[in-house]
Structure formats: C-alpha cells, structure tokens
mmCIF file of C-alpha atoms in Angstrom:
data_model
loop_
_atom_site.group_PDB
_atom_site.id
_atom_site.type_symbol
_atom_site.label_atom_id
_atom_site.label_comp_id
_atom_site.label_asym_id
_atom_site.label_seq_id
_atom_site.Cartn_x
_atom_site.Cartn_y
_atom_site.Cartn_z
ATOM 1 C CA MET A 944 52.344 12.887 -110.174
ATOM 2 C CA GLN A 945 53.579 10.558 -107.495
ATOM 3 C CA ALA A 946 51.400 8.261 -105.380
ATOM 4 C CA ALA A 947 51.437 8.842 -101.650
ATOM 5 C CA PRO A 948 53.532 6.297 -99.769
ATOM 6 C CA LEU A 949 51.584 3.560 -98.025
ATOM 7 C CA ARG A 950 51.719 3.616 -94.262
ATOM 8 C CA ALA A 951 51.567 0.474 -92.224
ATOM 9 C CA THR A 952 48.646 0.675 -89.857
ATOM 10 C CA PRO A 953 49.109 -0.985 -86.488
ATOM 11 C CA ALA A 954 47.237 -4.244 -86.235
ATOM 12 C CA LEU A 955 44.392 -4.085 -83.775
ATOM 13 C CA PRO A 956 44.155 -7.011 -81.385
ATOM 14 C CA ARG A 957 41.467 -9.434 -82.403
ATOM 15 C CA PRO A 958 38.632 -9.750 -79.902
ATOM 16 C CA SER A 959 38.352 -12.985 -77.995
ATOM 17 C CA VAL A 960 35.490 -15.348 -78.670
ATOM 18 C CA THR A 961 34.080 -14.601 -75.226
ATOM 19 C CA GLY A 962 34.239 -10.876 -75.835
ATOM 20 C CA ALA A 963 32.581 -11.241 -79.206
ATOM 21 C CA LEU A 964 29.777 -13.366 -77.761
ATOM 22 C CA ARG A 965 29.196 -10.856 -74.974
ATOM 23 C CA ALA A 966 29.019 -8.051 -77.531
ATOM 24 C CA VAL A 967 26.439 -9.953 -79.582
ATOM 25 C CA GLU A 968 24.525 -10.748 -76.405
ATOM 26 C CA ALA A 969 24.491 -7.063 -75.444
ATOM 27 C CA VAL A 970 23.060 -6.117 -78.831
ATOM 28 C CA LEU A 971 20.404 -8.838 -78.874
ATOM 29 C CA MET A 972 19.273 -8.715 -75.258
ATOM 30 C CA ARG A 973 18.312 -5.934 -72.971
ATOM 31 C CA GLY A 974 19.987 -5.674 -69.581
ATOM 32 C CA GLY A 975 17.195 -7.432 -67.675
ATOM 33 C CA GLN A 976 17.115 -10.366 -70.055
ATOM 34 C CA ARG A 977 20.869 -10.716 -69.837
ATOM 35 C CA THR A 978 20.728 -10.735 -66.046
ATOM 36 C CA ALA A 979 17.916 -13.303 -66.052
ATOM 37 C CA ARG A 980 19.895 -15.556 -68.396
ATOM 38 C CA ARG A 981 22.983 -15.394 -66.199
ATOM 39 C CA ASN A 982 20.903 -16.075 -63.091
ATOM 40 C CA ALA A 983 19.328 -19.089 -64.784
ATOM 41 C CA TRP A 984 22.752 -20.480 -65.701
ATOM 42 C CA THR A 985 23.966 -19.943 -62.125
ATOM 43 C CA SER A 986 20.939 -21.921 -60.918
ATOM 44 C CA VAL A 987 21.751 -24.759 -63.323
ATOM 45 C CA LEU A 988 25.314 -24.946 -62.015
ATOM 46 C CA GLU A 989 24.093 -24.885 -58.402
ATOM 47 C CA ASP A 990 21.593 -27.687 -59.123
ATOM 48 C CA ARG A 991 24.375 -29.776 -60.652
ATOM 49 C CA ARG A 992 26.544 -29.209 -57.588
ATOM 50 C CA ARG A 993 23.715 -30.249 -55.247
ATOM 51 C CA ALA A 994 23.019 -33.364 -57.330
ATOM 52 C CA LYS A 995 26.688 -34.346 -57.130
ATOM 53 C CA ASP A 996 26.670 -33.792 -53.362
ATOM 54 C CA ARG A 997 23.553 -36.003 -53.021
ATOM 55 C CA TYR A 998 25.183 -38.709 -55.125
ATOM 56 C CA ASP A 999 28.359 -38.588 -53.033
ATOM 57 C CA ALA A 1000 26.389 -38.725 -49.768
ATOM 58 C CA GLU A 1001 24.360 -41.689 -51.032
ATOM 59 C CA TYR A 1002 27.575 -43.487 -51.977
ATOM 60 C CA VAL A 1003 29.051 -42.953 -48.503
ATOM 61 C CA LEU A 1004 25.856 -44.061 -46.734
ATOM 62 C CA GLU A 1005 25.580 -47.150 -48.920
ATOM 63 C CA ALA A 1006 29.206 -48.059 -48.240
ATOM 64 C CA ALA A 1007 28.680 -47.610 -44.493
ATOM 65 C CA ALA A 1008 25.510 -49.741 -44.552
ATOM 66 C CA THR A 1009 27.171 -52.675 -46.334
ATOM 67 C CA ARG A 1010 30.333 -52.639 -44.216
ATOM 68 C CA ARG A 1011 30.658 -55.589 -41.856
ATOM 69 C CA PRO A 1012 30.868 -54.776 -38.161
ATOM 70 C CA ARG A 1013 34.160 -55.516 -36.429
ATOM 71 C CA ALA A 1014 34.436 -58.646 -34.345
ATOM 72 C CA THR A 1015 35.216 -57.928 -30.708
#
C-alpha cells in the first residue's frame, strides 16, 4: 500500500494587525459600542487639534504684543 502524495497547499495571506484588531473588536463589541468608541476617539483627535490651534494663536498674539513698534 502506497501513501498518497502530499500536495502543497497555497499559503493564505496573513491578516494585518489592524485587520486582526478589528475582527477582535467586532467579536467583543456590538455595533453601537463600536460606533461610540470610534466617535469618542474622533472627539479626542478634534480636541487635540483645537488645543494646538489655541497654542499657536497664543504664540502669535504673544509675539505681536512683545514686538517693538517701528520708528517713523
């Protein structure tokens, strides 16, 4: 009796880390929770952007306030 020849199976592409995390997230969270989490993260990023804009505006105003007027 002869053993059946081994066939090479095509290698499946490995999932990316992002894809794997999204799959775990989908299993652990319901749709509404997932949406709420993404909305919360979007709010965090928007708050950071506004804070940076405030910092930049304060820097410009401070620089303008300490600048010496031109002599005429």
